[in-house]
Tab-separated table of C-alpha atoms and ligand atoms in Angstrom:
chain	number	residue	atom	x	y	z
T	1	UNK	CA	-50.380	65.518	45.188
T	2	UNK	CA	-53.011	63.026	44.523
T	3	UNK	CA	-51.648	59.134	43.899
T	4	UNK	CA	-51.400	57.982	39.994
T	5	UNK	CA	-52.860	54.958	39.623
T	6	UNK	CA	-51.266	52.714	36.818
T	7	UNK	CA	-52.696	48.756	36.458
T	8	UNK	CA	-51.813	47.125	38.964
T	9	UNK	CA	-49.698	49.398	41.347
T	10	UNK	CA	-49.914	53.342	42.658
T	11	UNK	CA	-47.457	56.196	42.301
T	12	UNK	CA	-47.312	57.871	45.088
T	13	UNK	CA	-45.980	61.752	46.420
T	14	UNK	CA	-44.376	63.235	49.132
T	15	UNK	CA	-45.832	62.701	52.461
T	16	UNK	CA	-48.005	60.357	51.013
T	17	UNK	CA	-45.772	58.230	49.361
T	18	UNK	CA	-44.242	57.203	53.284
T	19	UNK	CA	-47.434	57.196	54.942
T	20	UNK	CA	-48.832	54.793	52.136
T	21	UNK	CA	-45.359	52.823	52.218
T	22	UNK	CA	-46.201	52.284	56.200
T	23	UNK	CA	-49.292	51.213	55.508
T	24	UNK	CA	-48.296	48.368	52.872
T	25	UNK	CA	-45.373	47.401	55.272
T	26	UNK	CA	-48.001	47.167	58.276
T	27	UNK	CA	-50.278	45.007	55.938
T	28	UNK	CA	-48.152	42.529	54.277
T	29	UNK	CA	-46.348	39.809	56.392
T	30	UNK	CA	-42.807	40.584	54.721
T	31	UNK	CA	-40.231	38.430	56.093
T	32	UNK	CA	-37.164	40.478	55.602
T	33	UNK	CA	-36.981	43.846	54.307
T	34	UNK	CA	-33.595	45.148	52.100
T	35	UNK	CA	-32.946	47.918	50.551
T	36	UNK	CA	-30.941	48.395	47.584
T	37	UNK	CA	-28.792	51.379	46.924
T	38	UNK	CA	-25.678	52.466	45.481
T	39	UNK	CA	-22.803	54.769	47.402
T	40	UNK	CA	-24.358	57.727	46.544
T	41	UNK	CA	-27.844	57.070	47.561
T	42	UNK	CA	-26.388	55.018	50.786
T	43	UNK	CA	-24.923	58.327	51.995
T	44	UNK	CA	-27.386	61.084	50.187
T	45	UNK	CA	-30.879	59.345	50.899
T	46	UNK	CA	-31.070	56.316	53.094
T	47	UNK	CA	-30.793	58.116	56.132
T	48	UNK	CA	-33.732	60.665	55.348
T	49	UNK	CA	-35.676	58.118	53.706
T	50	UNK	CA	-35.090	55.288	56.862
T	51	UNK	CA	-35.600	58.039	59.456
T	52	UNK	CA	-39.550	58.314	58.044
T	53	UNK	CA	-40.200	54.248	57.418
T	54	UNK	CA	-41.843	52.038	60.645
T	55	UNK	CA	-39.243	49.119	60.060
T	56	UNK	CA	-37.252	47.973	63.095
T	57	UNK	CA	-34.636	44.880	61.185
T	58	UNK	CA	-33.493	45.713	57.150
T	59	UNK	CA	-30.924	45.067	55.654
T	60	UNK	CA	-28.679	47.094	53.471
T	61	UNK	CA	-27.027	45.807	50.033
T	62	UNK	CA	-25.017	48.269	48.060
T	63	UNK	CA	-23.970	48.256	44.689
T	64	UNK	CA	-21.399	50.346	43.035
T	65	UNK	CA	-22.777	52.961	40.926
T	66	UNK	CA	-22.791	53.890	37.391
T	67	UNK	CA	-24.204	52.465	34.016
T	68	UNK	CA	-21.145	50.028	33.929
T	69	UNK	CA	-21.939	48.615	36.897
T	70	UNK	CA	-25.331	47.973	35.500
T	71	UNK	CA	-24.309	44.318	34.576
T	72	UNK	CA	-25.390	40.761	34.552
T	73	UNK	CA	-21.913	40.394	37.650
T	74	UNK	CA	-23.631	43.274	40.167
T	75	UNK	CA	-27.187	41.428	39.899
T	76	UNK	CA	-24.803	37.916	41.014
T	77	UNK	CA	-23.512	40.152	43.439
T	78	UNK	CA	-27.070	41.296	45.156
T	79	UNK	CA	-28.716	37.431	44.401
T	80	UNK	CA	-25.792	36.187	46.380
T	81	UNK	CA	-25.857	38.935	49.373
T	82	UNK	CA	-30.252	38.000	49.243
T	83	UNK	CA	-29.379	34.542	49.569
T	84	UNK	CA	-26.489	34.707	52.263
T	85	UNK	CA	-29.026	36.900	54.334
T	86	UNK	CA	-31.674	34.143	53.871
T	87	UNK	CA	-34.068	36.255	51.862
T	88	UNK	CA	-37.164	34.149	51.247
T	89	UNK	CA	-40.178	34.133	48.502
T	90	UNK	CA	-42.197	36.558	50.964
T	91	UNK	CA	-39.048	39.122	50.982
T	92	UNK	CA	-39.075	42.678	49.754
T	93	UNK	CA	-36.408	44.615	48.088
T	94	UNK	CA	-36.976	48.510	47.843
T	95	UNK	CA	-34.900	49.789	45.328
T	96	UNK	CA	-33.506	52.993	46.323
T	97	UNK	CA	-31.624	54.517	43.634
T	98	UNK	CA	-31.541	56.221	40.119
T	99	UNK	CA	-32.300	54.223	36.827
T	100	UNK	CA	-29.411	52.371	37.110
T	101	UNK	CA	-30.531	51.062	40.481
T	102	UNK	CA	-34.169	50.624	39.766
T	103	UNK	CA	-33.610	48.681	36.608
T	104	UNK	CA	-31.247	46.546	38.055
T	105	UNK	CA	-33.011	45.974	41.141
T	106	UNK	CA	-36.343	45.199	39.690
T	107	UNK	CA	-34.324	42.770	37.373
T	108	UNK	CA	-33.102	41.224	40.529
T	109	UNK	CA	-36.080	40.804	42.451
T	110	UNK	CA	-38.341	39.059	39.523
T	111	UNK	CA	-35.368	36.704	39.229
T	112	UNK	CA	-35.065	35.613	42.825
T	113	UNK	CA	-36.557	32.386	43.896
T	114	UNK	CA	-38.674	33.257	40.557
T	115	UNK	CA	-39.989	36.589	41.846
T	116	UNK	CA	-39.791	38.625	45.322
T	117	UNK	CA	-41.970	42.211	45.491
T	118	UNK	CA	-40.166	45.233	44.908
T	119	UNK	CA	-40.563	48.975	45.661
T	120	UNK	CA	-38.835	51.869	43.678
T	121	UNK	CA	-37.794	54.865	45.584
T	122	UNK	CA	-36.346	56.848	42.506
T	123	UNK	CA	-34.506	59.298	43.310
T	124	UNK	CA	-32.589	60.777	40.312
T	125	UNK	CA	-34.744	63.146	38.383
T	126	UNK	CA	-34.390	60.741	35.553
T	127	UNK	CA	-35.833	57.610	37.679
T	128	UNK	CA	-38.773	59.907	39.099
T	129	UNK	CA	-40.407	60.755	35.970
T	130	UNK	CA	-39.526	57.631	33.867
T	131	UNK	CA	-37.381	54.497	34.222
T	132	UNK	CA	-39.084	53.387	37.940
T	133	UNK	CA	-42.739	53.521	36.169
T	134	UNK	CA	-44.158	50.871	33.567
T	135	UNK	CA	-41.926	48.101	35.121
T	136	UNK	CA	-39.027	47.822	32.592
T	137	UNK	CA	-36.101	46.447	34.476
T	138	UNK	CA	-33.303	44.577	33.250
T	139	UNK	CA	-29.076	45.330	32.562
T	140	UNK	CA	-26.887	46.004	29.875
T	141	UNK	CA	-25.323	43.028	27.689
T	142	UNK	CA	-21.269	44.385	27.215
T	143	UNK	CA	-21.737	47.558	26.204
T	144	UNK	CA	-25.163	46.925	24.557
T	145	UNK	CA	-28.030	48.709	26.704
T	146	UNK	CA	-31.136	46.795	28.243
T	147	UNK	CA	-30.271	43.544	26.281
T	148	UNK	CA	-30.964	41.316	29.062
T	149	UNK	CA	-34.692	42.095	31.285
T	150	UNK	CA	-38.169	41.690	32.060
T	151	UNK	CA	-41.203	43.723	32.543
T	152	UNK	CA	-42.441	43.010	35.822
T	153	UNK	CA	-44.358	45.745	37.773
T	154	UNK	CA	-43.128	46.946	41.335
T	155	UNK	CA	-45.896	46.865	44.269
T	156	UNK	CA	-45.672	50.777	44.187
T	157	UNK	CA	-43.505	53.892	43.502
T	158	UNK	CA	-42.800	56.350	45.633
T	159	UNK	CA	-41.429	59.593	44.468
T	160	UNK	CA	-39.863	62.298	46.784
T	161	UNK	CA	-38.422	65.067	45.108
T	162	UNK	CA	-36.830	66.630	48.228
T	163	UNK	CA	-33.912	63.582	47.213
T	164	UNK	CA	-33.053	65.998	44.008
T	165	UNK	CA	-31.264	68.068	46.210
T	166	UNK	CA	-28.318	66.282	46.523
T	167	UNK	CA	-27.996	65.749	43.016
T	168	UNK	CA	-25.986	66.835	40.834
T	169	UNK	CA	-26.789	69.563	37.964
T	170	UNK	CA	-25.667	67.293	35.251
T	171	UNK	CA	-27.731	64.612	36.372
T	172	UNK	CA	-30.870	66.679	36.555
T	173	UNK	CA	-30.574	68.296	33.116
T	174	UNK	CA	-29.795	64.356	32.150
T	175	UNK	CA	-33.352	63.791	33.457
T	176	UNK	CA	-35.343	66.499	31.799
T	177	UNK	CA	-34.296	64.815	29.005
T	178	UNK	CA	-36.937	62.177	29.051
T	179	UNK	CA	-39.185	65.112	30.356
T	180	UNK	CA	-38.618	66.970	26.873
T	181	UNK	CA	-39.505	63.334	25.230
T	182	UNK	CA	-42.841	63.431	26.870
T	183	UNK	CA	-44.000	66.822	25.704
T	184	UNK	CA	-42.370	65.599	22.163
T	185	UNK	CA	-44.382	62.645	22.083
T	186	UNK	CA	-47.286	63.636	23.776
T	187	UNK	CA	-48.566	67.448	24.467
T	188	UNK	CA	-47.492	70.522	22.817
T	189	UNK	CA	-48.444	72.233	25.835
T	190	UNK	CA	-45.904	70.651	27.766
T	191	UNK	CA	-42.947	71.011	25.751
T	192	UNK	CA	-43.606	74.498	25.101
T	193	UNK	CA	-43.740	74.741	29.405
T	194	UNK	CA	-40.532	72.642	30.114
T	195	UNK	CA	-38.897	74.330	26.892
T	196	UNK	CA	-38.998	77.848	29.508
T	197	UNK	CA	-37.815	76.073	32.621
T	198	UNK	CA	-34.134	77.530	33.886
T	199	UNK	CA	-34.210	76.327	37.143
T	200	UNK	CA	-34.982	72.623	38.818
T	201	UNK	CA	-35.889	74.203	42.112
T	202	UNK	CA	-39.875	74.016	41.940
T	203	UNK	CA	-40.507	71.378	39.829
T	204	UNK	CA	-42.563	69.099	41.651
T	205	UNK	CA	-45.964	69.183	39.251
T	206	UNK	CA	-44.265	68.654	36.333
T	207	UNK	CA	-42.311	65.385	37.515
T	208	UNK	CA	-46.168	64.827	37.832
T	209	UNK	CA	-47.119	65.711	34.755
T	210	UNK	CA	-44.818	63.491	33.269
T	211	UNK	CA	-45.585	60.397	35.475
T	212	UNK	CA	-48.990	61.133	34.000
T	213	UNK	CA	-48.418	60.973	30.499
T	214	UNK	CA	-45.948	57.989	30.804
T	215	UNK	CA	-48.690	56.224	32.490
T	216	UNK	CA	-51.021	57.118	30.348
T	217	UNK	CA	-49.350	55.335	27.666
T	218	UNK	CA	-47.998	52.331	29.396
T	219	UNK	CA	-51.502	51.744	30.953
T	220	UNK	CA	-52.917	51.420	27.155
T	221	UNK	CA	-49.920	48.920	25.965
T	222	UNK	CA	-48.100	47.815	28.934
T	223	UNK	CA	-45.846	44.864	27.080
T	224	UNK	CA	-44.949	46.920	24.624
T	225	UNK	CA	-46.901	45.939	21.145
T	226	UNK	CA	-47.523	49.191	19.956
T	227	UNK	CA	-48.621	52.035	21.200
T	228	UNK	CA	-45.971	52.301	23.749
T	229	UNK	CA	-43.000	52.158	21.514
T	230	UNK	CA	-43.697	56.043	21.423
T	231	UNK	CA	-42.051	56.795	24.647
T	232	UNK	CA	-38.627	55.137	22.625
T	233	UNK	CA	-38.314	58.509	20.997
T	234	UNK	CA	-34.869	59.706	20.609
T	235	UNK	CA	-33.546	55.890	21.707
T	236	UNK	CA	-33.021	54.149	18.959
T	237	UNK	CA	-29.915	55.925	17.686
T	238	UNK	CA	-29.853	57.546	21.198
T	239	UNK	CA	-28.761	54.181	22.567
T	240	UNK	CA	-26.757	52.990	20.079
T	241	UNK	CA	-24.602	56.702	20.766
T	242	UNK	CA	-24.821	55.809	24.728
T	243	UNK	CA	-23.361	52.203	24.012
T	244	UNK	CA	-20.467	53.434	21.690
T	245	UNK	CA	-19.503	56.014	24.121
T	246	UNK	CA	-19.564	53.765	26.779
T	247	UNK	CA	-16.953	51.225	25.188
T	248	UNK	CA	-14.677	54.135	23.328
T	249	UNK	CA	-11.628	55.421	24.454
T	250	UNK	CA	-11.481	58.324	22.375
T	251	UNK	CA	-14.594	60.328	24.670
T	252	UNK	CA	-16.052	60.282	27.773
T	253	UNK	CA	-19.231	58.410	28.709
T	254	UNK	CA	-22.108	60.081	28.213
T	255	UNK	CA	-25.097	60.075	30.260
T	256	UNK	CA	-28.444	58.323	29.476
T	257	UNK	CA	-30.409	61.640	29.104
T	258	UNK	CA	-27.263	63.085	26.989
T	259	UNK	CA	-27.199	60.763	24.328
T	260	UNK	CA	-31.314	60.623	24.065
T	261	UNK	CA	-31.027	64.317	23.420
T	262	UNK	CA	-28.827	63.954	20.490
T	263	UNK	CA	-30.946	61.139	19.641
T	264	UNK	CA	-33.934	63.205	19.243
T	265	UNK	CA	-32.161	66.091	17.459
T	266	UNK	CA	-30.901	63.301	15.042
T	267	UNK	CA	-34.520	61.710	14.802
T	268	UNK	CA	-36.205	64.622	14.582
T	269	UNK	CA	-34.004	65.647	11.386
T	270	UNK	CA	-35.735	62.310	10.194
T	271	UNK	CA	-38.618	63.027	10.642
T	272	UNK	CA	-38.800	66.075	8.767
T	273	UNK	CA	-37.289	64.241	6.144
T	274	UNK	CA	-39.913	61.138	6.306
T	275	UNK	CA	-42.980	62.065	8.093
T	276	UNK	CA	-43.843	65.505	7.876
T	277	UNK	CA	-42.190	67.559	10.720
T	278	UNK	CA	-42.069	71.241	9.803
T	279	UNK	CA	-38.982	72.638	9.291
T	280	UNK	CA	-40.369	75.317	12.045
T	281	UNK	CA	-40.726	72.039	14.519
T	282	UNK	CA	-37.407	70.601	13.482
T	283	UNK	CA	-35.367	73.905	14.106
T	284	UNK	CA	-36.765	74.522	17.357
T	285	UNK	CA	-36.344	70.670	18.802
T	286	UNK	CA	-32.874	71.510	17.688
T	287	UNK	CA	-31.933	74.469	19.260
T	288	UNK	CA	-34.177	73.644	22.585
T	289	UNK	CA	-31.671	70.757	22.969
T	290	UNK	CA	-28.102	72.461	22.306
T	291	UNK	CA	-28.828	75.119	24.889
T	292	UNK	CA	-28.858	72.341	27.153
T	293	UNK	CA	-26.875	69.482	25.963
T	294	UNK	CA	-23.132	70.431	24.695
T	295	UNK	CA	-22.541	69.543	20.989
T	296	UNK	CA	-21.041	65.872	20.794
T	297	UNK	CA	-17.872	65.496	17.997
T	298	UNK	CA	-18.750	62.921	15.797
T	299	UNK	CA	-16.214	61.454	13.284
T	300	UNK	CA	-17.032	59.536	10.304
T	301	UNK	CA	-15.232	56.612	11.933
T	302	UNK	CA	-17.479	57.187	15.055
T	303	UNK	CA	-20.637	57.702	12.595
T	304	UNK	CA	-19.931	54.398	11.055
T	305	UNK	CA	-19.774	51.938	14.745
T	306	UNK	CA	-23.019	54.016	16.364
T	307	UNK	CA	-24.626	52.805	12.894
T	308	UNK	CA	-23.441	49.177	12.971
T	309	UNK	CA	-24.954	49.091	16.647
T	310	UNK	CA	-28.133	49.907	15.468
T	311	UNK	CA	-28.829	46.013	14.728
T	312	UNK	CA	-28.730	45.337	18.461
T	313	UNK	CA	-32.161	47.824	19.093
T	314	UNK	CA	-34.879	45.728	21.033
T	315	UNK	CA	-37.268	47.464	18.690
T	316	UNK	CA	-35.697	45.416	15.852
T	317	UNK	CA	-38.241	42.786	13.915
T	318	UNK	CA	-37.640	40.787	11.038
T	319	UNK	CA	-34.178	42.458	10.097
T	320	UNK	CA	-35.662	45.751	10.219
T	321	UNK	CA	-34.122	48.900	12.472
T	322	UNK	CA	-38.284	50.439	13.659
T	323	UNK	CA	-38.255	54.509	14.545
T	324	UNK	CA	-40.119	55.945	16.413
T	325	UNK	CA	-40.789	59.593	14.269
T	326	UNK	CA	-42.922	62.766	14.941
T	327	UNK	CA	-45.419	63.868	12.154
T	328	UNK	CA	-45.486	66.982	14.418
T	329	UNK	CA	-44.952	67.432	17.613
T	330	UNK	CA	-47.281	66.053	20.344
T	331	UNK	CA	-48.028	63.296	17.458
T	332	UNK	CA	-45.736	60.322	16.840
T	333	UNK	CA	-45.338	57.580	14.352
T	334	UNK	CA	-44.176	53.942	15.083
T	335	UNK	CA	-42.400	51.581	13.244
T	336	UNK	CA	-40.734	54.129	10.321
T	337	UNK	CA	-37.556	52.710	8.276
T	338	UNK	CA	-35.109	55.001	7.493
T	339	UNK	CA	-33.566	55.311	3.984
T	340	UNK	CA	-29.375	54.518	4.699
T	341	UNK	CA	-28.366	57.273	3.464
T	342	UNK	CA	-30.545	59.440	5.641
T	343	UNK	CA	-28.523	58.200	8.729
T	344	UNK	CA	-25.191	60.705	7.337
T	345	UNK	CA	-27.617	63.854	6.337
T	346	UNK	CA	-29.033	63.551	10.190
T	347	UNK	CA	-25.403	63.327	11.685
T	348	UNK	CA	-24.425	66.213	9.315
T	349	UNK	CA	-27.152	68.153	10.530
T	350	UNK	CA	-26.238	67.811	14.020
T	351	UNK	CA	-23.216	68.906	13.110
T	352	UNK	CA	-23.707	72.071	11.110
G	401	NAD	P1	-27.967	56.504	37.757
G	401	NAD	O1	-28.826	55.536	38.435
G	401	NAD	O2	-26.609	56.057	37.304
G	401	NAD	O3	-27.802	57.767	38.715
G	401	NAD	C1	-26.967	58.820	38.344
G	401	NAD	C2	-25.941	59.165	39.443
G	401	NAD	O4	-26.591	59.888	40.476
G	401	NAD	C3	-25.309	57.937	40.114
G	401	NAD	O5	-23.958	58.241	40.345
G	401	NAD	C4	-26.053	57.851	41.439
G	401	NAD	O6	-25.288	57.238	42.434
G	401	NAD	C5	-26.299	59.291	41.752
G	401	NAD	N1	-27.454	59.592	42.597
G	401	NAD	C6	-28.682	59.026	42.534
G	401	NAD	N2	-29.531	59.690	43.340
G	401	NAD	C7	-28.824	60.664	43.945
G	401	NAD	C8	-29.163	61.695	44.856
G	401	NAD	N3	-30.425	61.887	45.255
G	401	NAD	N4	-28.179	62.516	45.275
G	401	NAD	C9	-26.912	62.376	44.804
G	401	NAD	N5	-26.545	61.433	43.920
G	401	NAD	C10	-27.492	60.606	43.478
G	401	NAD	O7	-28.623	57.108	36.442
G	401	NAD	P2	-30.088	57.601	36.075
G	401	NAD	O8	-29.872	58.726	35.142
G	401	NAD	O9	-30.942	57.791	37.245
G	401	NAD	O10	-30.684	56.358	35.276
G	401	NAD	C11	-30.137	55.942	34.045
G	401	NAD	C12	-30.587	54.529	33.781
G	401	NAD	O11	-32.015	54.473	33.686
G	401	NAD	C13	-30.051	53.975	32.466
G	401	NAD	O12	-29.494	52.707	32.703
G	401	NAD	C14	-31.275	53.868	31.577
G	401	NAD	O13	-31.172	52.823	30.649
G	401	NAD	C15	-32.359	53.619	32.602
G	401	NAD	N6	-33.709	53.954	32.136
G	401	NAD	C16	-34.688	53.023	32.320
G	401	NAD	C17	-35.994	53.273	31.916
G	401	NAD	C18	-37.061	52.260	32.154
G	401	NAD	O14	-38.183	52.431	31.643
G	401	NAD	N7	-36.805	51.226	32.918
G	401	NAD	C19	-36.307	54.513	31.324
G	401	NAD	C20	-35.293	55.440	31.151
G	401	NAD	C21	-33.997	55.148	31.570
């Protein structure tokens, strides 16, 4: 699989993706080399990944894994273990890990001594085909999601699907999730393609195929002004549904691809509402998700909290809530307001 080449860093595949990670290690003087993972990816992919990288000293920092873990206290933890190991300014940290690992680890390493390189080594399904490209990284604030961040690129990306074996089914249909979003936001084509997929065993050119279009977009607006608001489809009220889940003790945490899915059922009903989705389009972004994603029990009381964390979107400007909506799909719209009493019709649709 040929290399993607984004601004100012490369996405590499497979084989290539070590020998080019080799190469860049031979190259640059690093001083010390750690790798960041959490228990899962210490026992599930270090050793495979180690066994093909021409390093003779690194050193290992693990974090504990999970999306609550994904905190201002871990990234104390890892800039304290850096610093007790003597990691200098010419150090670099590969982040080994899903999104919660990436995030957090590029978050880490543009923090340290006021910025160290960093690698990502995704290897969730979720992290391959979108949060270790376009170099968001950051934590969670509480219970509020990404509050706290930077976009800093990594010096590359190296994506190895063989790591999806070990993972779990839940995780992977957490990932397509963001998959679906691309074809949403971007091509038709695609979504009609991933809408037929039943099985993650072969799906090695369409983790491409969504690198692509992610990079397609964050190449064209990488800090975020415009055009790359798109790929928040589905996340406004998606996070605001991950954070209250997170915090309540009335239902169990969701996962980051779980909540975006009801986010883009609930978005979509928006958008047929406000900017022209066909019913047609509408019904079929619906029923594409449930035969994936379980239905979610809302209450009004619940309703009424994922609402009042709406204020705490990064999208927000000037007091306003922005959506991102679909006029069809393959073609978004950016910066919509919604109506307030739209927000109980989309829940009830949802519902019904
Ligand atoms: P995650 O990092 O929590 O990983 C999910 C679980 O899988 C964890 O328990 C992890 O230990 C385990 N795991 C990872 N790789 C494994 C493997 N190969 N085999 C077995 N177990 C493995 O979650 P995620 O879904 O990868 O990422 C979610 C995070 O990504 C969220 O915090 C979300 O906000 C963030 N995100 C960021 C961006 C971005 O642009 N930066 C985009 C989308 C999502």
């Amino acid at each position: 699989m040929e290399s993607i080449v984004t601004a100012t860093y490369a996405v590499h595949f497979n084989e290539i993706a070590y020998l080019q990670l080799n190469e860049h290690l031979a190259e640059s003087s690093y001083s010390k080399i750690f790798v960041l993972v959490d228990e899962n990816t210490h026992a599930s992919c270090l050793p495979t990944f180690m066994s093909q990288v021409a390093v003779a000293n690194y050193e290992i920092i693990e974090i504990v894994s999970g999306e609550e873990n994904k905190t201002i206290d871990t990234c104390t933890g890892v800039w304290e273990a850096l610093s007790e190991l003597e990691a200098d300014r010419k150090s670099l940290l590969i982040n080994l890990g899903g999104g919660v690992v990436t995030d957090l680890g590029g978050f880490v390493a543009s923090c340290f001594k006021r910025g160290i390189a960093f690698i990502n080594v995704p290897t969730t399904l979720l992290a391959m085909v979108d949060a270790s490209v376009g170099g968001k990284t950051g934590v969670d604030l509480g219970p509020l999601k990404n509050q706290i961040g930077v976009i800093n690129q990594p010096e590359m990306v190296l994506i190895i699907p063989s790591f999806l074996k070990t993972l779990a089914e839940r995780q992977l249909q957490s990932g397509f999730a963001e998959m679906l979003k691309h074809g949403l936001i971007q091509k038709k084509n695609y979504w009609e393609v991933l809408k037929l997929i039943s099985s993650f065993d072969a799906i090695d050119d369409l983790i491409y195929d969504s690198v692509v279009i992610k990079n397609k977009v964050v190449l064209q607006d990488p800090t975020e002004k415009n055009l790359r608001k798109i790929l928040n489809f589905g996340h406004t009220l998606g996070h605001a549904v991950e954070s209250y889940f997170l915090e309540s003790e009335n239902h169990e945490t969701l996962l980051h691809g779980e909540a975006i899915a009801i986010g883009m059922i609930l978005e979509a009903y928006l958008s047929h509402k406000l900017s022209g989705l066909s019913e047609l389009e509408l019904i079929d972004i619906k029923t594409t998700f449930l035969r994936r994603y379980n239905k979610v029990d809302f209450s009004s009381e619940d309703i009424k909290i994922i609402l009042g964390l709406l204020k705490f979107d990064k999208k927000n400007s000037h007091g306003n809530i922005n959506f991102v909506l679909l006029n069809k799909i393959g073609l978004p719209t950016i910066d919509e307001q919604i109506p307030d009493n739209l927000y109980a019709e989309a829940f009830a649709y949802y519902k019904e």
